[in-house]
Amino acid sequence: MGEAPSLSFDTRTFHWTDAKSKAITRPQDPYNYLQGFGNEHQSEFIPGALPIGQNSPQICPFGLYAEQVTGTSFAASRSHSMRNFLYRRRPACVHSTYEKIPDNPTIESSFLNPSKDLHSIPSQLSWSPFKIPAKEAAVIDFTKGIHTLGGSGQPNVREGIAYHIFAINSSMKNTAFVNTDGDFLIVAQEGHLDIFTELGHIYLQPSEICVIQQGLRFKVDIVEKHSPSGARGYIIETWGTKWELPELGPLGGFGLANPRDFLFPTADIDTSSSGPWKIVSKQEGRYYAISQDQTPFDVVAWHGNYIPYKYDLTKFVYHNTVSVDHTDPSINTVLTAKSRDLHAPLCDFLVFGPRWDVAQNTFRPPYFHRNCASEFLARIYGLEVAGGRSEVFAPGGASYEAGFTPHGNADQRTIGAMHVDLKPMRVGENQLTFMLESCRSLLFTNWALKDSGVLVAEDIPASTWDTVPDRFGENEEAIKFLKAMNRASTSLVM
Ligand SMILES: [Fe+2]
């Protein structure tokens, strides 16, 4: 037998399977996971720590305390009910009184008050990479490094969404965070993160996303070895809804993001720290804190379905046309968060990675479009130029198009694509990009438009579109018809 080939996961990976890994995670990830979106899971750090056949024994195994956490109403339908039982050394209520602590001034959670300093955008915005703060200037951990770009709605009515970025240079020291407003979907873009949640560890690196649900405590540490410049990424915060897998319809039983590729942590406890601990709680975007002598990461066993999870976007199974035309971009949906309008999701999380384009007799660049949804794009890695008003700048930046902003590809490929010899070809190689489609028109913060310092004043000059010729006006047959109808006009003829 020859030597096993070394595993290769890098930005040239076309699909996860190219690395021929027998593991479900990348080599840097030291943790074990459970698999299966929507499953009931259970895990115990010590064998026998989970009670059998009941939730609340008179005395729990090993003297642990039972504690329930609900993510939905008690009487939610079975298909929507989310709840856990945790078995821990001390119940979470063992802590000091809440105290008000300084807010993170760059977090915004209310987009309903028109008197606030929030801004509507009629067309398009772009940002160069958001800056990761230098450690010499200030120690910025996850609680301080969140910056809101924009949003819609408000958490206290359980309606809406906020888009944030995070840029940090420090791990959280004896500090945990809990967001009582909503769920965080975290996209790693720069650096590696070790996220300790009450239900165990999630290791997160560029190409991976994770969801940490409302009310669960967690701690974000930077893995220094893989994060020489600190860490950066994106957070999509949703209020009053949960991320789901999209329906597959005629695709059948498998495809897109397959449920078994979603990974859930296994029970783990913190035995290395000594107190005291601080737990920073975000409520309505404001910060409060409690302190306690014991670690909040003392859950020895748990069972339920209200569990943080992660997913590697390079495992996505792309689908699209195999004859002519384009399938709408919703075919790239990884997760969807419903709104109360059944026909308009609060947010779809889409991925655009390497894939094949095989459509024949077809204009292959994205069709020109004006969508009712707003579009937010960000590149995780790779520098392939997308072109046009959907241009995405370097990894770590972003762009936004308000609903009904007309766009498409503006560069020369647009015209050239009408004349090329179409062959099956790989597109989107060496890069990974995500897009958020929302039925909401976002309002943007001063931080997004000014204080971040990376807003691009004019990314696509309006004159770019002058390169799109009026070919109808030059078409001899069309001119003949127009003349016959006495409708010829010099304004139509360039
Ligand atoms: Fe678009």
CSV table of C-alpha atoms and ligand atoms in Angstrom, one decimal:
chain,number,residue,atom,x,y,z
A,1,MET,CA,0.0,0.0,0.0
A,2,GLY,CA,1.2,3.5,-0.8
A,3,GLU,CA,1.1,6.4,1.5
A,4,ALA,CA,-2.3,8.0,2.0
A,5,PRO,CA,-2.6,11.2,0.1
A,6,SER,CA,-2.3,14.3,2.3
A,7,LEU,CA,-5.6,16.1,2.7
A,8,SER,CA,-5.9,19.3,0.9
A,9,PHE,CA,-8.4,21.9,2.0
A,10,ASP,CA,-7.7,25.4,0.7
A,11,THR,CA,-9.3,28.1,-1.4
A,12,ARG,CA,-8.7,26.0,-4.5
A,13,THR,CA,-11.0,23.3,-3.3
A,14,PHE,CA,-13.8,22.9,-5.9
A,15,HIS,CA,-15.9,20.9,-3.5
A,16,TRP,CA,-15.3,19.3,0.0
A,17,THR,CA,-15.1,15.9,-1.6
A,18,ASP,CA,-12.0,16.8,-3.5
A,19,ALA,CA,-9.9,16.4,-0.3
A,20,LYS,CA,-11.1,12.8,0.0
A,21,SER,CA,-11.3,13.2,3.8
A,22,LYS,CA,-12.7,10.4,5.9
A,23,ALA,CA,-13.4,12.9,8.7
A,24,ILE,CA,-16.5,15.2,8.8
A,25,THR,CA,-14.4,18.2,9.8
A,26,ARG,CA,-11.3,19.9,8.5
A,27,PRO,CA,-7.9,18.8,9.9
A,28,GLN,CA,-7.5,21.9,12.2
A,29,ASP,CA,-10.8,21.1,14.1
A,30,PRO,CA,-10.0,19.2,17.3
A,31,TYR,CA,-13.6,18.5,18.3
A,32,ASN,CA,-16.2,15.7,17.9
A,33,TYR,CA,-19.7,16.5,16.6
A,34,LEU,CA,-23.1,14.9,16.2
A,35,GLN,CA,-24.7,15.1,12.8
A,36,GLY,CA,-28.2,15.9,11.5
A,37,PHE,CA,-30.2,19.1,11.1
A,38,GLY,CA,-33.5,19.0,12.9
A,39,ASN,CA,-32.7,15.9,14.9
A,40,GLU,CA,-33.1,15.3,18.6
A,41,HIS,CA,-29.6,14.9,19.9
A,42,GLN,CA,-28.1,13.9,23.2
A,43,SER,CA,-24.6,13.9,24.6
A,44,GLU,CA,-22.8,13.2,27.9
A,45,PHE,CA,-19.2,14.2,28.9
A,46,ILE,CA,-19.2,11.4,31.5
A,47,PRO,CA,-21.0,8.1,30.7
A,48,GLY,CA,-24.1,7.8,32.8
A,49,ALA,CA,-24.6,11.5,33.3
A,50,LEU,CA,-27.9,11.6,31.3
A,51,PRO,CA,-30.9,10.4,33.2
A,52,ILE,CA,-32.7,7.6,31.3
A,53,GLY,CA,-36.5,7.7,30.8
A,54,GLN,CA,-37.1,11.0,32.6
A,55,ASN,CA,-35.9,14.6,32.7
A,56,SER,CA,-36.1,15.5,36.3
A,57,PRO,CA,-34.9,12.7,38.7
A,58,GLN,CA,-35.2,13.4,42.4
A,59,ILE,CA,-31.4,13.3,42.4
A,60,CYS,CA,-29.7,13.5,39.0
A,61,PRO,CA,-26.6,11.3,38.2
A,62,PHE,CA,-23.4,12.5,39.8
A,63,GLY,CA,-25.3,15.1,41.8
A,64,LEU,CA,-25.9,17.3,38.8
A,65,TYR,CA,-28.8,19.8,38.5
A,66,ALA,CA,-31.4,19.5,35.8
A,67,GLU,CA,-32.2,22.7,33.9
A,68,GLN,CA,-34.6,23.2,31.0
A,69,VAL,CA,-34.0,25.8,28.2
A,70,THR,CA,-36.8,26.5,25.8
A,71,GLY,CA,-36.3,28.2,22.5
A,72,THR,CA,-40.0,28.2,21.6
A,73,SER,CA,-43.2,28.4,23.5
A,74,PHE,CA,-44.1,25.4,25.6
A,75,ALA,CA,-47.0,24.6,23.5
A,76,ALA,CA,-45.4,25.2,20.1
A,77,SER,CA,-46.3,22.5,17.5
A,78,ARG,CA,-44.1,19.4,17.6
A,79,SER,CA,-42.5,20.4,14.3
A,80,HIS,CA,-41.4,23.7,15.7
A,81,SER,CA,-40.8,23.0,19.4
A,82,MET,CA,-37.2,23.6,20.4
A,83,ARG,CA,-36.0,22.9,24.0
A,84,ASN,CA,-33.3,21.2,25.9
A,85,PHE,CA,-32.6,19.6,29.3
A,86,LEU,CA,-29.1,20.4,30.6
A,87,TYR,CA,-27.4,18.6,33.5
A,88,ARG,CA,-24.9,20.8,35.1
A,89,ARG,CA,-22.8,21.3,38.2
A,90,ARG,CA,-24.7,24.4,39.3
A,91,PRO,CA,-27.9,25.8,37.8
A,92,ALA,CA,-27.5,29.0,35.8
A,93,CYS,CA,-29.5,31.0,38.4
A,94,VAL,CA,-26.5,30.9,40.7
A,95,HIS,CA,-25.1,34.4,40.0
A,96,SER,CA,-25.0,37.9,41.3
A,97,THR,CA,-27.7,40.5,40.5
A,98,TYR,CA,-27.8,42.1,37.0
A,99,GLU,CA,-25.9,45.3,36.6
A,100,LYS,CA,-25.9,47.8,33.8
A,101,ILE,CA,-22.5,47.9,32.1
A,102,PRO,CA,-21.4,50.2,29.2
A,103,ASP,CA,-23.0,49.3,25.9
A,104,ASN,CA,-21.2,48.5,22.8
A,105,PRO,CA,-22.1,51.8,21.1
A,106,THR,CA,-21.8,50.3,17.6
A,107,ILE,CA,-24.6,47.8,18.1
A,108,GLU,CA,-28.1,48.8,16.9
A,109,SER,CA,-31.2,46.8,17.7
A,110,SER,CA,-34.1,49.2,16.9
A,111,PHE,CA,-35.0,50.0,13.4
A,112,LEU,CA,-38.5,51.2,14.1
A,113,ASN,CA,-37.9,54.7,15.4
A,114,PRO,CA,-37.7,57.2,12.5
A,115,SER,CA,-36.1,59.8,14.7
A,116,LYS,CA,-33.0,57.7,15.1
A,117,ASP,CA,-29.9,58.2,13.1
A,118,LEU,CA,-30.7,55.6,10.5
A,119,HIS,CA,-30.5,55.9,6.8
A,120,SER,CA,-32.4,54.4,3.9
A,121,ILE,CA,-30.5,53.6,0.8
A,122,PRO,CA,-32.2,54.0,-2.6
A,123,SER,CA,-29.7,51.9,-4.6
A,124,GLN,CA,-26.4,50.4,-3.7
A,125,LEU,CA,-23.5,50.4,-1.2
A,126,SER,CA,-20.1,48.8,-1.1
A,127,TRP,CA,-17.5,48.4,1.6
A,128,SER,CA,-13.8,47.6,1.3
A,129,PRO,CA,-12.6,45.1,3.9
A,130,PHE,CA,-13.6,46.1,7.4
A,131,LYS,CA,-10.6,46.8,9.6
A,132,ILE,CA,-9.4,44.4,12.3
A,133,PRO,CA,-8.2,46.5,15.2
A,134,ALA,CA,-4.5,46.4,16.1
A,135,LYS,CA,-3.9,44.8,19.4
A,136,GLU,CA,-1.5,47.6,20.4
A,137,ALA,CA,-4.3,50.1,20.1
A,138,ALA,CA,-7.0,48.4,22.2
A,139,VAL,CA,-8.0,44.9,23.3
A,140,ILE,CA,-11.2,44.1,21.4
A,141,ASP,CA,-13.0,40.9,22.1
A,142,PHE,CA,-16.3,39.6,20.7
A,143,THR,CA,-18.4,41.7,23.0
A,144,LYS,CA,-16.7,44.9,21.9
A,145,GLY,CA,-16.0,43.9,18.3
A,146,ILE,CA,-19.6,43.7,16.9
A,147,HIS,CA,-20.6,46.6,14.6
A,148,THR,CA,-24.1,46.9,13.2
A,149,LEU,CA,-24.3,47.7,9.5
A,150,GLY,CA,-28.1,47.8,9.2
A,151,GLY,CA,-31.4,46.2,9.9
A,152,SER,CA,-35.1,46.2,10.0
A,153,GLY,CA,-37.6,45.6,12.8
A,154,GLN,CA,-37.0,45.3,16.5
A,155,PRO,CA,-36.4,42.3,18.8
A,156,ASN,CA,-39.0,43.2,21.5
A,157,VAL,CA,-41.8,42.5,18.9
A,158,ARG,CA,-40.0,39.4,17.6
A,159,GLU,CA,-39.8,40.8,14.1
A,160,GLY,CA,-36.8,41.6,12.1
A,161,ILE,CA,-33.2,41.3,11.3
A,162,ALA,CA,-29.8,43.0,11.8
A,163,TYR,CA,-26.6,42.6,9.8
A,164,HIS,CA,-23.4,43.0,11.7
A,165,ILE,CA,-19.7,42.5,11.2
A,166,PHE,CA,-17.3,41.5,13.9
A,167,ALA,CA,-13.6,42.3,13.9
A,168,ILE,CA,-11.6,41.2,17.0
A,169,ASN,CA,-8.1,40.8,18.2
A,170,SER,CA,-8.6,39.1,21.5
A,171,SER,CA,-10.3,36.1,23.1
A,172,MET,CA,-12.9,36.5,25.8
A,173,LYS,CA,-11.3,36.2,29.2
A,174,ASN,CA,-13.5,34.6,31.8
A,175,THR,CA,-16.4,36.2,30.0
A,176,ALA,CA,-19.4,34.7,28.3
A,177,PHE,CA,-22.0,36.3,26.0
A,178,VAL,CA,-25.7,35.7,25.7
A,179,ASN,CA,-27.9,37.3,23.2
A,180,THR,CA,-31.5,37.4,24.5
A,181,ASP,CA,-32.7,39.3,21.5
A,182,GLY,CA,-32.4,36.6,18.8
A,183,ASP,CA,-30.3,34.1,17.0
A,184,PHE,CA,-26.8,34.7,15.6
A,185,LEU,CA,-25.7,33.2,12.3
A,186,ILE,CA,-21.9,33.7,12.3
A,187,VAL,CA,-19.9,33.6,9.2
A,188,ALA,CA,-16.1,33.1,9.7
A,189,GLN,CA,-14.1,35.1,7.2
A,190,GLU,CA,-10.6,35.8,8.7
A,191,GLY,CA,-8.9,33.7,11.4
A,192,HIS,CA,-10.1,30.6,13.3
A,193,LEU,CA,-12.5,30.7,16.2
A,194,ASP,CA,-13.0,28.3,19.1
A,195,ILE,CA,-16.5,28.9,20.3
A,196,PHE,CA,-17.3,27.4,23.7
A,197,THR,CA,-21.1,27.0,24.1
A,198,GLU,CA,-23.0,25.6,27.0
A,199,LEU,CA,-23.6,22.5,24.8
A,200,GLY,CA,-19.9,22.1,23.8
A,201,HIS,CA,-17.3,23.4,21.5
A,202,ILE,CA,-17.7,24.6,17.9
A,203,TYR,CA,-14.5,25.2,15.9
A,204,LEU,CA,-15.2,27.8,13.1
A,205,GLN,CA,-12.9,28.7,10.2
A,206,PRO,CA,-13.4,30.4,6.9
A,207,SER,CA,-15.9,28.4,4.8
A,208,GLU,CA,-17.9,27.5,7.9
A,209,ILE,CA,-21.0,29.1,9.3
A,210,CYS,CA,-22.6,28.5,12.7
A,211,VAL,CA,-25.9,29.4,14.4
A,212,ILE,CA,-26.0,30.2,18.1
A,213,GLN,CA,-29.6,30.5,19.3
A,214,GLN,CA,-31.2,33.1,21.4
A,215,GLY,CA,-30.5,32.8,25.1
A,216,LEU,CA,-27.6,30.3,25.0
A,217,ARG,CA,-24.3,31.3,26.5
A,218,PHE,CA,-21.1,31.2,24.6
A,219,LYS,CA,-17.5,32.4,24.5
A,220,VAL,CA,-15.5,33.3,21.4
A,221,ASP,CA,-11.8,32.6,21.5
A,222,ILE,CA,-9.3,33.3,18.7
A,223,VAL,CA,-7.1,30.4,17.7
A,224,GLU,CA,-3.9,32.4,17.6
A,225,LYS,CA,-2.0,29.8,15.5
A,226,HIS,CA,-4.3,30.3,12.6
A,227,SER,CA,-5.2,33.9,13.2
A,228,PRO,CA,-2.1,36.1,13.0
A,229,SER,CA,-4.2,39.2,12.1
A,230,GLY,CA,-7.0,38.6,14.5
A,231,ALA,CA,-10.5,37.5,13.3
A,232,ARG,CA,-13.3,38.9,11.3
A,233,GLY,CA,-16.6,37.8,10.0
A,234,TYR,CA,-20.3,38.5,9.6
A,235,ILE,CA,-23.3,38.0,11.9
A,236,ILE,CA,-26.9,37.8,10.8
A,237,GLU,CA,-29.2,38.3,13.8
A,238,THR,CA,-32.8,37.2,13.4
A,239,TRP,CA,-35.7,38.1,15.7
A,240,GLY,CA,-38.8,35.9,16.1
A,241,THR,CA,-37.8,33.2,13.6
A,242,LYS,CA,-35.5,30.2,13.3
A,243,TRP,CA,-33.2,29.2,10.4
A,244,GLU,CA,-34.6,26.2,8.5
A,245,LEU,CA,-33.5,24.2,5.5
A,246,PRO,CA,-35.4,25.3,2.4
A,247,GLU,CA,-38.0,23.0,0.9
A,248,LEU,CA,-36.6,20.8,-1.9
A,249,GLY,CA,-39.8,20.4,-4.0
A,250,PRO,CA,-39.1,18.6,-7.3
A,251,LEU,CA,-35.4,18.2,-6.4
A,252,GLY,CA,-36.5,15.2,-4.2
A,253,GLY,CA,-35.0,14.0,-1.0
A,254,PHE,CA,-31.4,15.3,-1.2
A,255,GLY,CA,-29.5,18.3,-2.5
A,256,LEU,CA,-28.4,21.8,-1.6
A,257,ALA,CA,-27.3,21.7,2.1
A,258,ASN,CA,-28.0,18.1,3.2
A,259,PRO,CA,-29.2,17.7,6.8
A,260,ARG,CA,-26.5,15.2,7.8
A,261,ASP,CA,-23.7,17.7,7.0
A,262,PHE,CA,-24.8,20.0,9.8
A,263,LEU,CA,-22.7,19.4,12.9
A,264,PHE,CA,-23.7,19.7,16.5
A,265,PRO,CA,-21.3,19.9,19.5
A,266,THR,CA,-20.8,17.3,22.1
A,267,ALA,CA,-21.0,17.9,25.8
A,268,ASP,CA,-17.8,19.4,27.3
A,269,ILE,CA,-17.0,21.2,30.5
A,270,ASP,CA,-14.5,23.9,31.4
A,271,THR,CA,-12.1,22.5,34.0
A,272,SER,CA,-9.2,24.9,33.4
A,273,SER,CA,-10.6,28.3,34.5
A,274,SER,CA,-11.0,29.7,37.9
A,275,GLY,CA,-13.6,32.4,38.8
A,276,PRO,CA,-14.9,34.9,38.9
A,277,TRP,CA,-16.8,34.9,35.6
A,278,LYS,CA,-18.8,37.6,33.9
A,279,ILE,CA,-21.7,37.0,31.6
A,280,VAL,CA,-22.6,39.8,29.3
A,281,SER,CA,-26.2,39.8,28.3
A,282,LYS,CA,-27.5,41.7,25.2
A,283,GLN,CA,-31.1,42.8,25.6
A,284,GLU,CA,-32.6,45.3,23.1
A,285,GLY,CA,-29.1,45.9,22.0
A,286,ARG,CA,-28.1,47.1,25.5
A,287,TYR,CA,-25.5,45.4,27.7
A,288,TYR,CA,-26.1,44.0,31.2
A,289,ALA,CA,-23.8,41.8,33.2
A,290,ILE,CA,-24.0,39.2,35.9
A,291,SER,CA,-21.0,37.7,37.7
A,292,GLN,CA,-20.5,34.3,39.3
A,293,ASP,CA,-17.8,32.3,40.9
A,294,GLN,CA,-18.2,29.2,38.7
A,295,THR,CA,-17.7,28.7,35.0
A,296,PRO,CA,-20.9,28.9,32.9
A,297,PHE,CA,-19.6,26.0,30.9
A,298,ASP,CA,-20.3,23.2,33.4
A,299,VAL,CA,-23.0,21.2,31.4
A,300,VAL,CA,-21.9,17.6,31.8
A,301,ALA,CA,-24.8,16.1,29.7
A,302,TRP,CA,-27.7,17.4,27.7
A,303,HIS,CA,-30.5,16.3,25.4
A,304,GLY,CA,-32.9,18.2,23.1
A,305,ASN,CA,-32.9,20.1,19.8
A,306,TYR,CA,-32.1,23.7,20.8
A,307,ILE,CA,-28.4,23.3,19.9
A,308,PRO,CA,-25.8,25.5,18.2
A,309,TYR,CA,-24.6,24.0,15.0
A,310,LYS,CA,-22.2,24.6,12.1
A,311,TYR,CA,-22.0,23.8,8.4
A,312,ASP,CA,-19.1,23.9,5.9
A,313,LEU,CA,-20.2,25.8,2.8
A,314,THR,CA,-17.9,23.7,0.6
A,315,LYS,CA,-20.2,20.7,1.2
A,316,PHE,CA,-23.1,22.5,-0.5
A,317,VAL,CA,-24.5,20.5,-3.4
A,318,TYR,CA,-25.2,22.9,-6.2
A,319,HIS,CA,-28.1,22.6,-8.7
A,320,ASN,CA,-28.9,24.6,-11.8
A,321,THR,CA,-30.1,24.2,-15.3
A,322,VAL,CA,-28.6,21.4,-17.5
A,323,SER,CA,-30.2,22.6,-20.7
A,324,VAL,CA,-30.9,26.3,-21.2
A,325,ASP,CA,-31.5,29.5,-19.2
A,326,HIS,CA,-30.8,30.1,-15.5
A,327,THR,CA,-32.4,28.7,-12.4
A,328,ASP,CA,-33.2,31.7,-10.1
A,329,PRO,CA,-30.5,32.2,-7.4
A,330,SER,CA,-32.8,30.9,-4.7
A,331,ILE,CA,-31.5,27.5,-5.9
A,332,ASN,CA,-28.3,28.4,-3.9
A,333,THR,CA,-30.2,28.7,-0.6
A,334,VAL,CA,-28.4,27.1,2.4
A,335,LEU,CA,-30.8,28.2,5.1
A,336,THR,CA,-33.9,30.3,5.2
A,337,ALA,CA,-35.5,32.3,8.0
A,338,LYS,CA,-39.2,32.7,7.5
A,339,SER,CA,-41.1,36.0,8.2
A,340,ARG,CA,-44.7,36.2,9.1
A,341,ASP,CA,-45.4,36.7,5.4
A,342,LEU,CA,-45.5,33.1,4.2
A,343,HIS,CA,-44.4,34.1,0.7
A,344,ALA,CA,-41.5,36.4,1.6
A,345,PRO,CA,-38.6,35.0,3.8
A,346,LEU,CA,-37.1,37.4,6.3
A,347,CYS,CA,-33.8,36.2,5.0
A,348,ASP,CA,-32.4,33.5,2.7
A,349,PHE,CA,-28.7,32.7,3.2
A,350,LEU,CA,-27.2,31.8,-0.2
A,351,VAL,CA,-23.8,30.5,-1.2
A,352,PHE,CA,-21.9,31.0,-4.5
A,353,GLY,CA,-18.9,28.8,-4.6
A,354,PRO,CA,-17.2,26.9,-7.5
A,355,ARG,CA,-19.6,25.0,-9.7
A,356,TRP,CA,-20.2,24.1,-13.4
A,357,ASP,CA,-22.1,26.2,-15.9
A,358,VAL,CA,-23.3,24.1,-18.8
A,359,ALA,CA,-26.3,26.0,-20.2
A,360,GLN,CA,-26.3,26.0,-24.0
A,361,ASN,CA,-27.9,28.6,-26.3
A,362,THR,CA,-28.0,30.9,-23.3
A,363,PHE,CA,-26.7,34.3,-22.2
A,364,ARG,CA,-24.7,32.9,-19.3
A,365,PRO,CA,-23.9,35.9,-17.1
A,366,PRO,CA,-26.6,36.8,-14.6
A,367,TYR,CA,-29.6,38.2,-16.3
A,368,PHE,CA,-30.3,41.9,-15.7
A,369,HIS,CA,-32.7,42.1,-12.9
A,370,ARG,CA,-34.7,44.2,-10.5
A,371,ASN,CA,-35.6,42.1,-7.5
A,372,CYS,CA,-38.1,43.0,-4.7
A,373,ALA,CA,-35.6,41.5,-2.3
A,374,SER,CA,-32.6,43.4,-1.0
A,375,GLU,CA,-29.3,41.8,-1.6
A,376,PHE,CA,-26.2,41.8,0.6
A,377,LEU,CA,-23.1,40.1,-0.7
A,378,ALA,CA,-19.8,39.4,0.9
A,379,ARG,CA,-16.8,37.4,-0.1
A,380,ILE,CA,-15.2,34.9,2.3
A,381,TYR,CA,-12.1,34.2,0.2
A,382,GLY,CA,-10.9,34.6,-3.4
A,383,LEU,CA,-10.6,37.5,-5.6
A,384,GLU,CA,-12.4,36.6,-8.8
A,385,VAL,CA,-14.1,39.7,-10.1
A,386,ALA,CA,-17.8,39.3,-10.4
A,387,GLY,CA,-18.3,42.4,-12.5
A,388,GLY,CA,-21.2,44.7,-12.6
A,389,ARG,CA,-23.3,46.3,-9.9
A,390,SER,CA,-23.1,43.0,-8.0
A,391,GLU,CA,-19.4,43.6,-7.8
A,392,VAL,CA,-18.0,42.2,-4.6
A,393,PHE,CA,-14.8,43.8,-3.3
A,394,ALA,CA,-12.0,42.0,-1.6
A,395,PRO,CA,-12.8,39.3,1.1
A,396,GLY,CA,-13.9,40.9,4.3
A,397,GLY,CA,-15.8,43.7,2.6
A,398,ALA,CA,-19.5,43.7,1.4
A,399,SER,CA,-22.0,45.2,-1.0
A,400,TYR,CA,-25.7,45.9,-0.7
A,401,GLU,CA,-28.4,46.5,-3.3
A,402,ALA,CA,-31.8,47.8,-2.2
A,403,GLY,CA,-34.8,46.1,-3.6
A,404,PHE,CA,-35.6,47.0,-7.2
A,405,THR,CA,-32.1,48.4,-7.8
A,406,PRO,CA,-31.5,47.6,-11.5
A,407,HIS,CA,-28.4,45.6,-12.0
A,408,GLY,CA,-26.5,42.9,-13.9
A,409,ASN,CA,-23.0,42.6,-15.3
A,410,ALA,CA,-21.6,45.8,-16.7
A,411,ASP,CA,-18.2,44.8,-17.9
A,412,GLN,CA,-17.2,43.8,-21.4
A,413,ARG,CA,-18.0,40.2,-20.7
A,414,THR,CA,-21.7,41.2,-20.9
A,415,ILE,CA,-21.4,41.9,-24.6
A,416,GLY,CA,-18.8,39.3,-25.2
A,417,ALA,CA,-20.9,36.6,-23.7
A,418,MET,CA,-23.4,37.0,-26.5
A,419,HIS,CA,-20.8,35.8,-29.0
A,420,VAL,CA,-18.7,33.1,-27.2
A,421,ASP,CA,-18.7,29.5,-28.2
A,422,LEU,CA,-20.5,28.0,-25.2
A,423,LYS,CA,-18.9,25.0,-23.6
A,424,PRO,CA,-19.4,23.5,-20.2
A,425,MET,CA,-17.1,25.4,-17.9
A,426,ARG,CA,-16.3,25.8,-14.2
A,427,VAL,CA,-17.3,29.2,-12.7
A,428,GLY,CA,-16.7,30.8,-9.4
A,429,GLU,CA,-13.4,28.9,-8.9
A,430,ASN,CA,-11.0,29.7,-6.1
A,431,GLN,CA,-13.5,31.8,-4.2
A,432,LEU,CA,-16.5,31.6,-1.8
A,433,THR,CA,-19.2,34.2,-1.6
A,434,PHE,CA,-22.4,34.4,0.4
A,435,MET,CA,-25.5,36.5,-0.2
A,436,LEU,CA,-28.4,37.5,2.0
A,437,GLU,CA,-31.7,38.0,0.3
A,438,SER,CA,-34.3,39.7,2.5
A,439,CYS,CA,-37.8,40.9,1.9
A,440,ARG,CA,-36.9,43.8,4.2
A,441,SER,CA,-35.5,47.1,3.0
A,442,LEU,CA,-32.7,47.8,5.5
A,443,LEU,CA,-31.9,51.0,7.3
A,444,PHE,CA,-28.2,51.6,7.8
A,445,THR,CA,-26.2,52.9,10.7
A,446,ASN,CA,-23.8,55.8,11.0
A,447,TRP,CA,-21.1,53.2,11.6
A,448,ALA,CA,-21.8,51.5,8.3
A,449,LEU,CA,-21.9,54.8,6.3
A,450,LYS,CA,-19.2,56.8,8.1
A,451,ASP,CA,-17.4,55.5,11.2
A,452,SER,CA,-16.3,52.2,9.7
A,453,GLY,CA,-14.1,54.2,7.3
A,454,VAL,CA,-14.4,51.7,4.5
A,455,LEU,CA,-17.5,52.7,2.6
A,456,VAL,CA,-16.6,53.0,-1.0
A,457,ALA,CA,-17.9,56.3,-2.4
A,458,GLU,CA,-18.6,55.2,-5.9
A,459,ASP,CA,-17.8,51.6,-6.8
A,460,ILE,CA,-19.4,51.5,-10.2
A,461,PRO,CA,-19.5,54.9,-12.0
A,462,ALA,CA,-22.8,55.5,-13.7
A,463,SER,CA,-20.9,55.9,-17.0
A,464,THR,CA,-20.0,52.2,-16.8
A,465,TRP,CA,-23.5,51.5,-18.1
A,466,ASP,CA,-22.9,53.5,-21.2
A,467,THR,CA,-20.9,50.5,-22.5
A,468,VAL,CA,-24.2,48.7,-22.9
A,469,PRO,CA,-25.2,49.7,-26.4
A,470,ASP,CA,-28.7,50.3,-27.8
A,471,ARG,CA,-28.6,47.4,-30.3
A,472,PHE,CA,-32.3,47.5,-31.1
A,473,GLY,CA,-31.7,51.1,-32.3
A,474,GLU,CA,-29.0,49.8,-34.7
A,475,ASN,CA,-30.8,46.7,-35.9
A,476,GLU,CA,-31.6,47.1,-39.6
A,477,GLU,CA,-34.7,44.9,-39.5
A,478,ALA,CA,-36.1,46.8,-36.4
A,479,ILE,CA,-35.5,50.1,-38.1
A,480,LYS,CA,-37.3,48.9,-41.2
A,481,PHE,CA,-40.3,47.9,-39.1
A,482,LEU,CA,-40.3,51.1,-37.2
A,483,LYS,CA,-40.2,53.1,-40.4
A,484,ALA,CA,-43.1,51.1,-41.9
A,485,MET,CA,-45.1,52.0,-38.7
A,486,ASN,CA,-44.0,55.6,-39.0
A,487,ARG,CA,-42.5,55.2,-35.5
A,488,ALA,CA,-38.8,55.7,-36.4
A,489,SER,CA,-37.3,58.2,-34.1
A,490,THR,CA,-33.8,59.6,-34.0
A,491,SER,CA,-33.8,59.1,-30.3
A,492,LEU,CA,-33.9,55.3,-30.9
A,493,VAL,CA,-31.1,55.4,-33.4
A,494,MET,CA,-27.7,55.9,-31.7
B,1,FE,FE,-28.6,40.7,-7.9
